[in-house]
Coordinates of C-alpha atoms and ligand atoms in Angstrom, one line a residue:
M1 CA 92.3 103.0 128.6
W2 CA 90.0 104.0 125.9
R3 CA 88.5 107.7 125.9
L4 CA 85.1 107.3 126.3
R5 CA 84.3 110.8 127.0
A6 CA 85.0 111.7 123.2
L7 CA 82.3 109.5 122.1
R8 CA 78.9 110.5 120.7
A9 CA 75.8 109.4 122.9
P10 CA 74.4 106.1 121.4
T11 CA 71.3 107.1 119.0
P12 CA 68.1 105.3 119.3
S13 CA 68.9 103.6 116.0
V14 CA 71.8 101.9 117.4
S15 CA 71.3 98.3 117.8
C16 CA 72.3 97.2 121.4
S17 CA 70.4 94.2 121.6
L18 CA 72.4 92.5 124.4
L19 CA 74.0 95.7 125.5
P20 CA 71.5 98.3 127.1
C21 CA 72.4 101.5 125.6
G22 CA 73.4 103.0 129.0
A23 CA 75.7 100.3 129.4
C24 CA 77.5 101.1 126.1
L25 CA 79.3 103.9 127.6
R26 CA 80.6 102.3 130.2
R27 CA 84.0 100.8 129.8
K28 CA 83.5 97.7 132.2
H29 CA 80.3 96.4 130.1
V30 CA 82.3 97.0 126.8
E31 CA 85.3 94.8 128.2
R32 CA 83.3 92.0 129.4
D33 CA 81.2 92.0 126.3
V34 CA 83.9 92.1 123.7
G35 CA 85.5 89.5 125.7
D36 CA 82.5 87.3 126.0
L37 CA 82.1 87.7 122.3
L38 CA 85.5 86.8 121.0
I39 CA 86.0 83.9 123.3
A40 CA 82.5 82.5 122.3
Q41 CA 83.0 79.2 120.1
H42 CA 79.7 79.9 118.3
H43 CA 78.0 82.2 116.0
H44 CA 75.8 84.7 117.6
P45 CA 74.4 87.2 115.1
V46 CA 72.5 89.5 117.4
L47 CA 75.5 90.1 119.7
V48 CA 77.6 90.6 116.5
E49 CA 75.5 93.2 115.5
G50 CA 75.5 95.0 118.6
I51 CA 79.3 94.7 118.8
G52 CA 79.9 96.1 115.4
D53 CA 77.6 99.2 116.3
L54 CA 79.3 99.3 119.6
F55 CA 82.7 99.5 118.0
E56 CA 81.5 102.4 115.8
L57 CA 81.1 104.4 118.9
L58 CA 84.4 103.1 120.3
V59 CA 86.5 103.4 117.0
G60 CA 84.3 106.1 115.2
H61 CA 85.7 109.0 116.8
A62 CA 89.3 108.0 116.1
R63 CA 88.4 107.5 112.4
R64 CA 86.6 110.6 112.1
D65 CA 89.4 112.6 113.8
I66 CA 92.0 111.1 111.4
H67 CA 89.6 111.6 108.4
T68 CA 89.2 115.2 109.3
H69 CA 93.1 115.7 109.2
P70 CA 94.5 113.6 106.5
E71 CA 98.3 113.2 106.0
L72 CA 100.2 112.4 103.0
A73 CA 102.7 109.8 102.8
F74 CA 105.8 110.1 105.3
Q75 CA 103.8 113.0 106.8
E76 CA 101.5 111.1 109.1
T77 CA 103.0 112.7 112.3
R78 CA 99.7 113.7 113.7
T79 CA 97.9 110.3 113.0
A80 CA 100.9 108.5 114.4
G81 CA 100.6 110.8 117.5
I82 CA 96.9 109.7 117.8
V83 CA 97.8 106.0 117.5
A84 CA 100.6 106.3 119.9
A85 CA 98.5 108.2 122.6
E86 CA 95.7 105.3 122.3
L87 CA 98.0 102.5 122.4
T88 CA 99.8 104.2 125.4
R89 CA 96.6 104.6 127.0
L90 CA 95.9 101.1 126.5
G91 CA 98.9 100.1 128.4
L92 CA 101.0 99.3 125.5
A93 CA 104.5 100.6 124.7
P94 CA 104.4 102.0 121.2
R95 CA 107.6 102.6 119.2
T96 CA 107.3 105.7 117.0
G97 CA 109.3 106.9 114.1
V98 CA 109.7 103.4 112.7
G99 CA 110.2 103.6 108.9
R100 CA 110.2 107.6 109.7
T101 CA 106.6 108.0 110.6
G102 CA 105.2 104.5 111.5
V103 CA 104.3 103.1 114.9
V104 CA 104.8 99.6 116.1
A105 CA 103.5 98.1 119.6
E106 CA 103.5 94.4 120.6
I107 CA 101.0 92.6 122.8
K108 CA 102.7 89.7 124.6
G109 CA 100.4 86.8 125.3
G110 CA 100.4 84.7 128.5
R111 CA 102.2 81.8 127.0
P112 CA 105.2 81.6 124.5
G113 CA 104.5 81.3 120.8
P114 CA 105.1 82.8 117.3
V115 CA 104.9 86.4 116.5
L116 CA 101.9 87.6 114.4
A117 CA 102.1 90.9 112.5
I118 CA 98.9 92.9 111.9
R119 CA 99.3 95.9 109.6
A120 CA 97.3 99.0 108.7
D121 CA 98.3 101.6 106.7
M122 CA 97.8 105.3 107.7
D123 CA 98.4 107.6 104.7
A124 CA 95.9 109.8 102.8
L125 CA 95.8 110.8 99.0
P126 CA 96.2 114.1 97.2
I127 CA 92.7 114.1 96.2
H128 CA 90.3 117.4 97.2
E129 CA 87.5 115.7 99.2
E130 CA 84.0 116.6 97.9
T131 CA 81.6 114.3 100.3
A132 CA 80.6 117.4 102.4
L133 CA 80.4 115.2 105.4
P134 CA 80.6 116.9 108.8
F135 CA 83.9 115.4 109.5
A136 CA 85.3 115.9 105.9
S137 CA 88.9 116.6 105.4
E138 CA 89.8 120.3 106.6
I139 CA 92.9 120.1 104.4
A140 CA 92.4 121.4 100.8
G141 CA 93.6 118.7 98.3
Q142 CA 94.2 115.8 100.9
M143 CA 91.6 113.1 101.6
H144 CA 91.5 109.8 103.2
A145 CA 90.0 108.4 99.8
C146 CA 91.3 104.8 100.2
G147 CA 90.1 104.3 103.8
H148 CA 93.5 104.1 105.7
D149 CA 91.6 106.0 108.3
I150 CA 89.3 102.9 108.6
H151 CA 92.3 100.7 108.6
T152 CA 94.2 102.7 111.5
S153 CA 91.0 102.8 113.7
T154 CA 90.4 99.0 113.2
L155 CA 93.8 98.2 114.2
L156 CA 93.4 100.4 117.3
G157 CA 90.3 98.4 118.0
V158 CA 92.2 95.1 117.5
A159 CA 94.7 96.5 120.0
A160 CA 91.9 97.3 122.6
V161 CA 90.5 93.8 122.2
L162 CA 93.6 91.7 122.1
K163 CA 95.0 93.9 125.1
D164 CA 92.2 92.6 127.2
L165 CA 92.6 89.1 125.9
A166 CA 96.3 88.7 126.1
P167 CA 96.5 86.2 128.8
Q168 CA 94.6 83.8 126.3
L169 CA 97.6 84.4 123.5
A170 CA 100.1 81.9 123.0
G171 CA 102.7 84.1 121.2
T172 CA 102.8 87.9 120.5
V173 CA 101.0 90.2 118.3
R174 CA 102.8 93.1 116.5
L175 CA 100.7 95.9 115.6
I176 CA 102.0 97.5 112.6
F177 CA 100.8 101.2 111.5
Q178 CA 102.3 102.0 108.4
P179 CA 102.9 105.1 106.5
A180 CA 103.3 105.8 102.8
E181 CA 101.5 102.8 101.4
E182 CA 100.2 105.0 98.4
V183 CA 103.4 105.5 97.2
L184 CA 104.5 101.8 97.8
E185 CA 107.5 102.8 100.1
G186 CA 106.2 102.7 103.6
A187 CA 106.6 99.0 104.0
A188 CA 110.0 98.9 103.1
A189 CA 110.8 101.8 105.3
M190 CA 109.5 100.2 108.2
I191 CA 111.0 96.8 107.5
A192 CA 114.5 98.6 107.2
D193 CA 113.7 99.7 110.6
G194 CA 113.2 96.1 111.9
A195 CA 109.4 96.2 111.8
A196 CA 109.5 92.5 110.1
D197 CA 112.2 91.2 112.3
G198 CA 111.2 88.0 113.9
V199 CA 107.7 87.9 112.5
D200 CA 106.4 84.3 112.0
M201 CA 103.1 85.4 110.1
A202 CA 101.3 88.5 109.1
I203 CA 97.9 89.6 108.3
G204 CA 97.1 92.6 106.2
F205 CA 93.5 94.1 105.5
H206 CA 91.9 96.7 103.2
N207 CA 88.4 97.9 103.1
H208 CA 86.4 97.0 99.9
P209 CA 83.5 99.3 98.7
D210 CA 82.8 96.9 96.0
M211 CA 81.6 94.4 98.7
P212 CA 78.5 95.2 101.2
V213 CA 79.5 96.0 104.7
G214 CA 79.2 92.8 106.8
S215 CA 80.9 90.7 104.2
F216 CA 84.7 89.6 103.7
G217 CA 86.7 88.3 100.8
Y218 CA 89.7 86.5 100.2
V219 CA 91.8 85.2 97.3
R220 CA 94.2 82.1 97.3
G221 CA 97.7 82.7 96.0
A222 CA 98.5 85.9 94.4
C223 CA 95.9 88.5 95.0
L224 CA 97.6 91.8 94.0
A225 CA 100.2 92.5 91.4
A226 CA 103.7 93.5 91.6
S227 CA 103.8 97.0 90.5
D228 CA 107.0 98.2 88.6
R229 CA 107.6 101.2 86.6
F230 CA 109.7 102.8 83.8
D231 CA 110.9 105.9 82.3
L232 CA 112.1 105.9 78.8
I233 CA 113.9 108.9 77.3
I234 CA 114.1 108.6 73.5
Q235 CA 116.4 110.9 72.1
G236 CA 116.2 112.0 68.4
K237 CA 117.4 115.1 66.8
S238 CA 115.5 118.1 66.3
G239 CA 114.5 119.9 63.2
H240 CA 112.0 121.4 60.9
A241 CA 108.8 119.5 60.5
A242 CA 108.9 120.0 56.8
H243 CA 112.6 118.3 56.6
P244 CA 112.2 115.0 58.6
Y245 CA 115.2 113.4 56.6
A246 CA 117.4 116.2 58.2
A247 CA 116.3 115.2 61.7
I248 CA 115.7 112.1 63.8
D249 CA 112.1 111.9 65.0
P250 CA 111.7 110.7 68.6
I251 CA 107.9 110.9 68.4
V252 CA 107.5 108.4 65.7
A253 CA 110.2 106.2 67.3
A254 CA 108.3 106.5 70.8
A255 CA 104.9 105.7 68.9
A256 CA 106.5 102.5 67.7
F257 CA 107.5 101.7 71.3
V258 CA 104.3 102.2 72.8
Q259 CA 102.9 99.7 70.2
E260 CA 105.5 97.1 70.5
A261 CA 105.2 97.3 74.5
Q262 CA 101.6 95.7 74.0
T263 CA 103.3 92.7 72.5
V264 CA 104.9 91.9 75.8
V265 CA 101.7 90.8 77.3
S266 CA 100.0 89.3 74.3
R267 CA 103.3 87.5 72.8
E268 CA 105.7 87.0 75.7
I269 CA 103.9 86.2 78.8
K270 CA 101.9 83.1 79.4
P271 CA 98.2 83.9 78.6
L272 CA 97.1 82.3 82.0
H273 CA 99.5 84.8 83.9
P274 CA 97.8 87.9 84.1
A275 CA 99.9 91.0 83.3
V276 CA 99.2 94.7 82.4
V277 CA 101.7 97.1 80.7
T278 CA 100.1 100.8 80.4
I279 CA 102.1 103.9 79.1
G280 CA 100.7 106.5 81.2
Q281 CA 102.5 109.6 80.1
F282 CA 103.8 110.4 76.7
V283 CA 105.6 113.9 76.7
G284 CA 107.3 115.6 73.6
G285 CA 107.2 118.4 71.2
T286 CA 106.0 122.0 71.4
T287 CA 104.0 122.9 68.1
Y288 CA 103.1 121.8 64.7
N289 CA 106.2 122.7 62.7
I290 CA 108.9 121.4 65.0
I291 CA 110.4 117.7 65.2
P292 CA 111.3 117.7 68.8
E293 CA 114.8 116.6 70.5
R294 CA 113.3 114.0 72.7
V295 CA 110.1 112.2 74.2
H296 CA 109.8 110.9 77.6
L297 CA 107.4 107.9 78.3
K298 CA 106.4 106.8 81.7
G299 CA 104.7 103.5 82.1
T300 CA 103.7 101.0 84.7
V301 CA 103.8 97.1 84.7
R302 CA 101.7 94.8 86.7
T303 CA 102.3 91.1 87.1
L304 CA 100.8 88.5 89.3
H305 CA 103.8 86.1 88.8
H306 CA 107.4 86.5 89.5
E307 CA 108.5 84.8 86.4
S308 CA 106.1 87.3 84.3
R309 CA 107.8 90.2 86.1
D310 CA 111.2 89.1 84.9
I311 CA 109.9 88.5 81.3
A312 CA 108.1 91.8 81.1
E313 CA 111.3 93.7 82.3
A314 CA 113.7 91.9 80.0
A315 CA 111.5 92.6 77.0
L316 CA 110.9 96.2 77.6
R317 CA 114.4 96.7 77.8
R318 CA 114.9 94.8 74.6
L319 CA 112.2 96.6 72.7
A320 CA 113.6 100.0 74.0
E321 CA 117.0 99.0 72.6
G322 CA 115.4 97.8 69.4
I323 CA 114.0 100.9 68.6
G324 CA 117.3 102.5 69.1
V325 CA 118.6 100.4 66.2
S326 CA 115.6 100.3 63.7
M327 CA 114.7 104.0 64.4
R328 CA 118.2 105.7 65.0
V329 CA 117.3 107.3 68.2
K330 CA 119.2 106.9 71.6
T331 CA 117.1 105.2 74.4
E332 CA 117.7 105.5 78.0
M333 CA 115.4 103.1 80.1
T334 CA 115.2 103.6 83.9
Y335 CA 113.3 100.6 85.2
V336 CA 112.3 100.6 88.9
R337 CA 110.8 97.7 90.6
K338 CA 108.4 98.8 93.4
V339 CA 106.7 96.0 95.1
P340 CA 106.5 92.4 94.7
P341 CA 103.0 90.5 94.0
L342 CA 101.2 90.0 97.3
V343 CA 101.0 86.2 97.5
N344 CA 98.7 84.8 100.0
D345 CA 99.9 81.7 101.9
D346 CA 97.2 79.0 102.7
K347 CA 98.8 78.5 106.2
V348 CA 97.5 81.9 107.2
L349 CA 94.5 82.1 104.8
D350 CA 92.7 79.0 105.8
P351 CA 92.8 79.5 109.7
V352 CA 91.7 83.4 109.2
I353 CA 88.7 82.2 106.9
A354 CA 87.9 79.7 109.5
A355 CA 87.9 82.4 112.4
V356 CA 85.8 84.7 110.4
R357 CA 83.4 81.9 109.8
R358 CA 83.3 80.9 113.5
Q359 CA 83.0 84.5 114.6
M360 CA 80.5 85.8 112.1
G361 CA 78.9 82.9 110.1
D362 CA 78.9 82.4 106.5
V363 CA 80.2 86.2 105.4
I364 CA 83.6 85.5 103.6
S365 CA 83.8 84.3 99.9
E366 CA 86.3 83.9 97.6
G367 CA 87.0 86.9 95.1
E368 CA 89.1 87.8 92.1
A369 CA 92.9 88.7 92.2
S370 CA 93.3 92.6 91.3
M371 CA 96.1 94.0 89.1
G372 CA 96.3 96.8 91.8
A373 CA 99.4 96.8 94.1
E374 CA 99.8 97.1 97.8
D375 CA 103.0 97.2 99.6
F376 CA 101.8 94.9 102.4
A377 CA 103.4 92.4 99.7
E378 CA 106.8 93.2 101.4
F379 CA 105.7 91.9 104.6
A380 CA 104.1 88.9 102.8
A381 CA 107.5 88.3 100.9
R382 CA 109.1 87.8 104.2
A383 CA 106.7 85.6 106.1
P384 CA 103.5 83.6 105.6
S385 CA 100.9 86.2 105.2
F386 CA 97.2 86.8 104.1
Q387 CA 95.5 90.2 103.0
L388 CA 91.9 90.1 104.3
R389 CA 89.3 91.9 102.3
I390 CA 86.8 93.7 104.4
G391 CA 83.5 94.9 102.7
S392 CA 82.8 98.6 103.4
G393 CA 80.1 99.3 100.9
Q394 CA 77.2 101.3 102.3
P395 CA 73.9 100.0 101.3
G396 CA 72.2 102.2 98.5
R397 CA 75.7 103.8 97.4
D398 CA 78.1 102.6 94.8
D399 CA 81.8 104.0 96.1
R400 CA 85.0 103.5 94.6
L401 CA 88.2 103.9 96.3
H402 CA 90.7 107.0 95.4
N403 CA 87.5 108.8 94.7
A404 CA 86.7 112.3 96.0
F405 CA 83.2 111.1 97.1
Y406 CA 84.3 108.0 98.8
Q407 CA 82.2 107.3 102.0
P408 CA 83.0 103.7 103.5
D409 CA 80.5 102.4 105.9
E410 CA 82.2 102.8 109.3
R411 CA 80.5 99.7 110.6
S412 CA 83.3 98.0 108.8
I413 CA 85.5 99.0 111.6
G414 CA 84.0 97.2 114.2
L415 CA 83.4 94.2 111.8
G416 CA 87.0 94.4 111.1
V417 CA 88.1 94.2 114.7
Q418 CA 86.0 91.2 115.2
A419 CA 87.4 89.2 112.2
L420 CA 91.1 90.2 113.0
S421 CA 91.0 89.8 116.8
R422 CA 89.2 86.3 116.3
A423 CA 91.8 85.3 113.7
A424 CA 94.9 86.5 116.2
L425 CA 93.2 84.4 119.0
D426 CA 92.9 81.4 116.8
L427 CA 96.3 81.8 115.1
L428 CA 97.8 82.2 118.6
A429 CA 95.7 79.5 120.4
Ligands
NI501 NI1 94.5 101.6 100.2

């Protein structure tokens, strides 16, 4: 069972209106009250607040431990060890090494039914933390600046709740702790190792500092973009800057390509289908008076629709070839499709929204799609899925993801546990 000895004692500020503070540290009260809450069919804000804080105690320690020891993509061995140990303590049988450093465990319900996957990501970013928090990263140049420590802890909390309530479930909950989301490769690696086999529906989630803690969000249809990338080598012929006629200038050709690439969005893709083409790197040349041999461009392409994704790739390849003809350079395009758009399915989205409302009241609202990407899309491409947005903005702060000062509100863990646990109970009712 959960390691309560690792918890901080509750402070007077912790609101435990229905849970006397002394009881917070006793597992049987935790079990009983969490169970009562989750099987309650009506909104009870006081209890919700108490449970949110309780889960901060329950799960916050795991979060802070993981936060202090962030690990980059496919290096999440310590984190996976914590996850596997906690799942084992809960009486589950986690499988490690799935997709290199991922962990999978299943909670089998009391009755047969579909398989619901709930996925959290575990990896950190190559950012040097500057929060000065007492539990800040101890690893120079690495930080949980996207809140994947929050996600991992939240899913551990869901595991604890649903393990207790398993007899009520008609079906199986598959808990997926995924590595390497930030490089958009962990989901594919886990799927290659069977993590999505037999999954009938899936829920992903992400913390949102742009939404206040306590709020939740959703987007109907495509919510995050396909993320593709390309490298374009433009090979010219080097020479003296004073004699361009005797050379072939790849810089002018590359500049023309950068301009033309902007016409993909403005002239080739439907205006009602969002798309972005960004050239993020332009490398070529050494000094004032030399026309270089080659230029190397790197770009990213984001699209919300499969059709636009195809159009953009075809257009960029064609424009690169065209530059070759018109500017006499040789071009070599390497185009890599990373992840598809993340498309929410109403079959999962609607029941989850209803579950969040039933659990916590009118706290979930519709948001806008983002041109960011997330490889939960790989799971969503294989089974009806929904990505839940969980507000993590601290009152009085204006945090952003991937920022060295990022401080999500830890109460989002307990609130996320409630939302996801209730959703699982309803989807497997
Ligand atoms: Ni993230």
